[in-house]
Amino acid sequence: MNRNILIRCAWIVGAFLLLAAGGCNNKKSYAELLKEENKSVNTYLADQNVILSIPPDSVFVYGKDAPFYRLDEEGNVYMQVVNPGNLEQKVKNDELVYFRFTRWNLDSYAKTGELSEGWGNATDMSLGSASFRYGNFTLTSSSQWGAGLQMPLAFLGMDCEVNLIIKSQYGVTSEMAQVIPFLYNVRYYNAVSD
């Protein structure tokens, strides 16, 4: 009798393990998610003019039809300069910078060919202001936005406007594990002009 109970228990445990293993196969690995993220970004960039390096003189072509510049070697951040801002007023380390943004999910774009409805504080003032201290990632208020949002200020002046493609590793830290790339429209302001 004990032997029959052990066999049944072993069968139930084995069946449970097979079901659990089959359920795990439905989840994508991190490597698969990164591959999908790259595909989503490439789908969006396929219809854009892309320059794979920063101009040596850091003078960017700007406007609504400007090219996207790759800002890092790995291709985690691409920038299209809509308005270079005041180049005489460059941000300083640890300076408080306010920004207004709208962002769109590029995974959705890759599936539908259309940008979904944007989200952010540029159009929804109930979200409040957003800010960071430039280059100071020791503060959660700065690091929560990721490194990608700060990268344009290394080249442009305050009051600039850019479109950014930011992959998850350089994006909002609380969303990194979701591995979703976003297209952002961002305008930067110093503390006195917001």
mmCIF file of C-alpha atoms in Angstrom:
data_model
loop_
_atom_site.group_PDB
_atom_site.id
_atom_site.type_symbol
_atom_site.label_atom_id
_atom_site.label_comp_id
_atom_site.label_asym_id
_atom_site.label_seq_id
_atom_site.Cartn_x
_atom_site.Cartn_y
_atom_site.Cartn_z
ATOM 1 C CA MET A 1 0.000 0.000 0.000
ATOM 2 C CA ASN A 2 2.837 2.433 0.838
ATOM 3 C CA ARG A 3 4.450 1.595 -2.461
ATOM 4 C CA ASN A 4 1.268 2.541 -4.382
ATOM 5 C CA ILE A 5 1.043 5.842 -2.494
ATOM 6 C CA LEU A 6 4.696 6.583 -3.290
ATOM 7 C CA ILE A 7 4.159 5.775 -6.976
ATOM 8 C CA ARG A 8 1.073 8.020 -7.110
ATOM 9 C CA CYS A 9 2.920 10.822 -5.318
ATOM 10 C CA ALA A 10 5.883 10.474 -7.670
ATOM 11 C CA TRP A 11 3.508 10.535 -10.657
ATOM 12 C CA ILE A 12 1.719 13.660 -9.348
ATOM 13 C CA VAL A 13 5.020 15.423 -8.630
ATOM 14 C CA GLY A 14 6.339 14.434 -12.066
ATOM 15 C CA ALA A 15 3.173 15.685 -13.772
ATOM 16 C CA PHE A 16 3.359 18.938 -11.808
ATOM 17 C CA LEU A 17 7.009 19.425 -12.828
ATOM 18 C CA LEU A 18 6.188 18.791 -16.490
ATOM 19 C CA LEU A 19 3.337 21.305 -16.360
ATOM 20 C CA ALA A 20 5.523 23.846 -14.596
ATOM 21 C CA ALA A 21 8.338 23.342 -17.098
ATOM 22 C CA GLY A 22 5.895 23.740 -19.982
ATOM 23 C CA GLY A 23 4.610 26.977 -18.446
ATOM 24 C CA CYS A 24 8.138 28.340 -18.190
ATOM 25 C CA ASN A 25 8.659 27.802 -21.911
ATOM 26 C CA ASN A 26 5.980 30.425 -22.603
ATOM 27 C CA LYS A 27 8.122 33.126 -21.012
ATOM 28 C CA LYS A 28 10.785 34.749 -23.122
ATOM 29 C CA SER A 29 14.364 34.796 -21.977
ATOM 30 C CA TYR A 30 16.079 38.115 -21.343
ATOM 31 C CA ALA A 31 18.183 37.539 -24.470
ATOM 32 C CA GLU A 32 15.001 37.057 -26.525
ATOM 33 C CA LEU A 33 13.516 40.248 -25.060
ATOM 34 C CA LEU A 34 16.675 42.193 -25.956
ATOM 35 C CA LYS A 35 16.507 40.809 -29.496
ATOM 36 C CA GLU A 36 12.877 41.959 -29.784
ATOM 37 C CA GLU A 37 13.831 45.365 -28.404
ATOM 38 C CA ASN A 38 16.529 45.749 -31.078
ATOM 39 C CA LYS A 39 14.029 44.709 -33.742
ATOM 40 C CA SER A 40 11.495 47.300 -32.522
ATOM 41 C CA VAL A 41 14.097 50.080 -32.582
ATOM 42 C CA ASN A 42 15.341 49.034 -36.027
ATOM 43 C CA THR A 43 11.750 48.945 -37.323
ATOM 44 C CA TYR A 44 11.274 52.571 -36.283
ATOM 45 C CA LEU A 45 14.685 53.701 -37.535
ATOM 46 C CA ALA A 46 14.171 52.004 -40.918
ATOM 47 C CA ASP A 47 12.117 55.008 -42.035
ATOM 48 C CA GLN A 48 14.548 57.567 -40.605
ATOM 49 C CA ASN A 49 17.856 59.043 -41.675
ATOM 50 C CA VAL A 50 20.382 57.650 -39.164
ATOM 51 C CA ILE A 51 23.950 58.835 -38.599
ATOM 52 C CA LEU A 52 26.045 56.392 -36.594
ATOM 53 C CA SER A 53 28.373 58.950 -35.054
ATOM 54 C CA ILE A 54 28.308 62.317 -33.370
ATOM 55 C CA PRO A 55 29.548 65.161 -35.599
ATOM 56 C CA PRO A 56 33.205 65.896 -34.770
ATOM 57 C CA ASP A 57 32.394 69.550 -34.122
ATOM 58 C CA SER A 58 29.192 68.615 -32.223
ATOM 59 C CA VAL A 59 27.190 70.770 -34.620
ATOM 60 C CA PHE A 60 24.034 68.764 -35.250
ATOM 61 C CA VAL A 61 21.598 69.146 -38.092
ATOM 62 C CA TYR A 62 18.324 70.116 -36.459
ATOM 63 C CA GLY A 63 14.632 70.430 -37.286
ATOM 64 C CA LYS A 64 11.637 68.142 -37.704
ATOM 65 C CA ASP A 65 13.372 66.225 -40.515
ATOM 66 C CA ALA A 66 16.819 66.064 -38.904
ATOM 67 C CA PRO A 67 18.629 62.732 -38.778
ATOM 68 C CA PHE A 68 18.816 60.541 -35.704
ATOM 69 C CA TYR A 69 22.361 60.423 -34.288
ATOM 70 C CA ARG A 70 23.568 57.365 -32.406
ATOM 71 C CA LEU A 71 24.838 58.687 -29.058
ATOM 72 C CA ASP A 72 26.600 55.578 -27.758
ATOM 73 C CA GLU A 73 28.577 52.782 -29.374
ATOM 74 C CA GLU A 74 26.053 50.077 -28.446
ATOM 75 C CA GLY A 75 23.115 51.931 -30.002
ATOM 76 C CA ASN A 76 21.105 52.295 -26.790
ATOM 77 C CA VAL A 77 20.253 55.965 -27.404
ATOM 78 C CA TYR A 78 19.545 57.837 -30.646
ATOM 79 C CA MET A 79 18.870 61.578 -30.775
ATOM 80 C CA GLN A 80 17.102 63.767 -33.296
ATOM 81 C CA VAL A 81 17.651 67.452 -32.536
ATOM 82 C CA VAL A 82 14.462 69.439 -33.067
ATOM 83 C CA ASN A 83 15.895 72.639 -31.524
ATOM 84 C CA PRO A 84 19.490 72.911 -30.202
ATOM 85 C CA GLY A 85 18.475 75.443 -27.543
ATOM 86 C CA ASN A 86 20.734 78.166 -26.216
ATOM 87 C CA LEU A 87 24.253 76.882 -26.921
ATOM 88 C CA GLU A 88 25.648 79.718 -24.780
ATOM 89 C CA GLN A 89 23.828 78.252 -21.799
ATOM 90 C CA LYS A 90 25.192 74.737 -21.251
ATOM 91 C CA VAL A 91 24.165 72.671 -18.246
ATOM 92 C CA LYS A 92 26.635 72.269 -15.375
ATOM 93 C CA ASN A 93 27.253 69.169 -13.296
ATOM 94 C CA ASP A 94 24.649 68.721 -10.556
ATOM 95 C CA GLU A 95 22.500 71.526 -12.003
ATOM 96 C CA LEU A 96 18.753 71.069 -11.546
ATOM 97 C CA VAL A 97 17.107 70.490 -14.925
ATOM 98 C CA TYR A 98 13.369 70.347 -15.491
ATOM 99 C CA PHE A 99 11.953 68.589 -18.507
ATOM 100 C CA ARG A 100 8.658 68.003 -20.247
ATOM 101 C CA PHE A 101 8.217 64.806 -22.207
ATOM 102 C CA THR A 102 5.881 62.632 -24.187
ATOM 103 C CA ARG A 103 6.843 59.051 -24.927
ATOM 104 C CA TRP A 104 5.624 56.287 -27.202
ATOM 105 C CA ASN A 105 6.133 52.520 -26.925
ATOM 106 C CA LEU A 106 8.239 51.288 -29.861
ATOM 107 C CA ASP A 107 7.224 47.645 -29.342
ATOM 108 C CA SER A 108 3.665 48.720 -30.149
ATOM 109 C CA TYR A 109 4.950 50.624 -33.173
ATOM 110 C CA ALA A 110 6.779 47.517 -34.435
ATOM 111 C CA LYS A 111 3.552 45.500 -34.212
ATOM 112 C CA THR A 112 1.128 48.060 -35.663
ATOM 113 C CA GLY A 113 3.238 50.452 -37.741
ATOM 114 C CA GLU A 114 1.676 53.357 -35.832
ATOM 115 C CA LEU A 115 2.746 55.268 -32.761
ATOM 116 C CA SER A 116 0.294 54.576 -29.957
ATOM 117 C CA GLU A 117 -1.096 57.438 -27.912
ATOM 118 C CA GLY A 118 1.772 59.240 -26.211
ATOM 119 C CA TRP A 119 2.098 59.576 -22.465
ATOM 120 C CA GLY A 120 3.930 62.165 -20.385
ATOM 121 C CA ASN A 121 3.865 65.499 -18.624
ATOM 122 C CA ALA A 122 4.062 67.590 -21.809
ATOM 123 C CA THR A 123 0.356 67.129 -22.455
ATOM 124 C CA ASP A 124 -0.927 65.934 -19.066
ATOM 125 C CA MET A 125 -0.099 68.603 -16.502
ATOM 126 C CA SER A 126 -1.633 66.484 -13.719
ATOM 127 C CA LEU A 127 1.555 64.393 -13.842
ATOM 128 C CA GLY A 128 3.475 67.378 -12.454
ATOM 129 C CA SER A 129 6.981 68.454 -13.271
ATOM 130 C CA ALA A 130 9.888 66.112 -13.857
ATOM 131 C CA SER A 131 13.487 66.924 -13.056
ATOM 132 C CA PHE A 132 16.945 65.540 -12.452
ATOM 133 C CA ARG A 133 20.298 66.807 -11.301
ATOM 134 C CA TYR A 134 22.561 66.597 -14.335
ATOM 135 C CA GLY A 135 25.222 63.913 -13.976
ATOM 136 C CA ASN A 136 24.280 63.121 -10.364
ATOM 137 C CA PHE A 137 23.056 59.540 -10.407
ATOM 138 C CA THR A 138 23.502 59.137 -6.647
ATOM 139 C CA LEU A 139 20.093 60.790 -6.193
ATOM 140 C CA THR A 140 17.068 58.594 -6.853
ATOM 141 C CA SER A 141 15.263 61.627 -8.260
ATOM 142 C CA SER A 142 17.907 61.710 -11.004
ATOM 143 C CA SER A 143 18.731 58.036 -11.497
ATOM 144 C CA GLN A 144 15.073 56.984 -11.757
ATOM 145 C CA TRP A 145 14.893 58.512 -15.250
ATOM 146 C CA GLY A 146 17.929 56.578 -16.521
ATOM 147 C CA ALA A 147 21.008 57.894 -18.268
ATOM 148 C CA GLY A 148 19.435 58.268 -21.707
ATOM 149 C CA LEU A 149 17.400 61.375 -20.891
ATOM 150 C CA GLN A 150 20.494 63.253 -19.749
ATOM 151 C CA MET A 151 22.707 62.446 -22.741
ATOM 152 C CA PRO A 152 21.536 65.269 -25.092
ATOM 153 C CA LEU A 153 22.628 67.930 -22.605
ATOM 154 C CA ALA A 154 26.263 66.961 -23.104
ATOM 155 C CA PHE A 155 25.946 68.469 -26.615
ATOM 156 C CA LEU A 156 23.055 70.938 -26.596
ATOM 157 C CA GLY A 157 22.041 74.050 -24.698
ATOM 158 C CA MET A 158 19.250 74.622 -22.231
ATOM 159 C CA ASP A 159 15.783 75.102 -23.728
ATOM 160 C CA CYS A 160 16.601 72.476 -26.357
ATOM 161 C CA GLU A 161 14.095 69.996 -27.743
ATOM 162 C CA VAL A 162 14.955 66.501 -28.925
ATOM 163 C CA ASN A 163 13.394 63.254 -29.994
ATOM 164 C CA LEU A 164 15.142 60.338 -28.319
ATOM 165 C CA ILE A 165 15.006 56.628 -28.843
ATOM 166 C CA ILE A 166 15.967 55.036 -25.551
ATOM 167 C CA LYS A 167 16.393 51.317 -25.045
ATOM 168 C CA SER A 168 15.450 49.867 -21.667
ATOM 169 C CA GLN A 169 18.993 49.702 -20.244
ATOM 170 C CA TYR A 170 19.258 53.509 -20.484
ATOM 171 C CA GLY A 171 15.608 54.226 -19.658
ATOM 172 C CA VAL A 172 13.435 54.520 -16.577
ATOM 173 C CA THR A 173 15.041 52.251 -13.980
ATOM 174 C CA SER A 174 11.763 50.832 -12.643
ATOM 175 C CA GLU A 175 10.933 49.603 -16.164
ATOM 176 C CA MET A 176 14.266 48.033 -17.160
ATOM 177 C CA ALA A 177 13.092 44.455 -16.652
ATOM 178 C CA GLN A 178 10.218 44.979 -19.103
ATOM 179 C CA VAL A 179 12.765 45.551 -21.926
ATOM 180 C CA ILE A 180 10.636 48.051 -23.861
ATOM 181 C CA PRO A 181 12.211 50.793 -25.983
ATOM 182 C CA PHE A 182 10.554 54.210 -26.105
ATOM 183 C CA LEU A 183 10.546 57.186 -28.404
ATOM 184 C CA TYR A 184 10.598 60.387 -26.342
ATOM 185 C CA ASN A 185 10.020 63.998 -27.255
ATOM 186 C CA VAL A 186 11.803 66.019 -24.542
ATOM 187 C CA ARG A 187 12.213 69.740 -23.830
ATOM 188 C CA TYR A 188 14.741 70.787 -21.175
ATOM 189 C CA TYR A 189 14.587 73.879 -18.949
ATOM 190 C CA ASN A 190 16.713 75.252 -16.164
ATOM 191 C CA ALA A 191 15.138 75.857 -12.767
ATOM 192 C CA VAL A 192 14.382 79.540 -13.359
ATOM 193 C CA SER A 193 12.627 79.134 -16.733
ATOM 194 C CA ASP A 194 10.179 76.309 -15.906
#
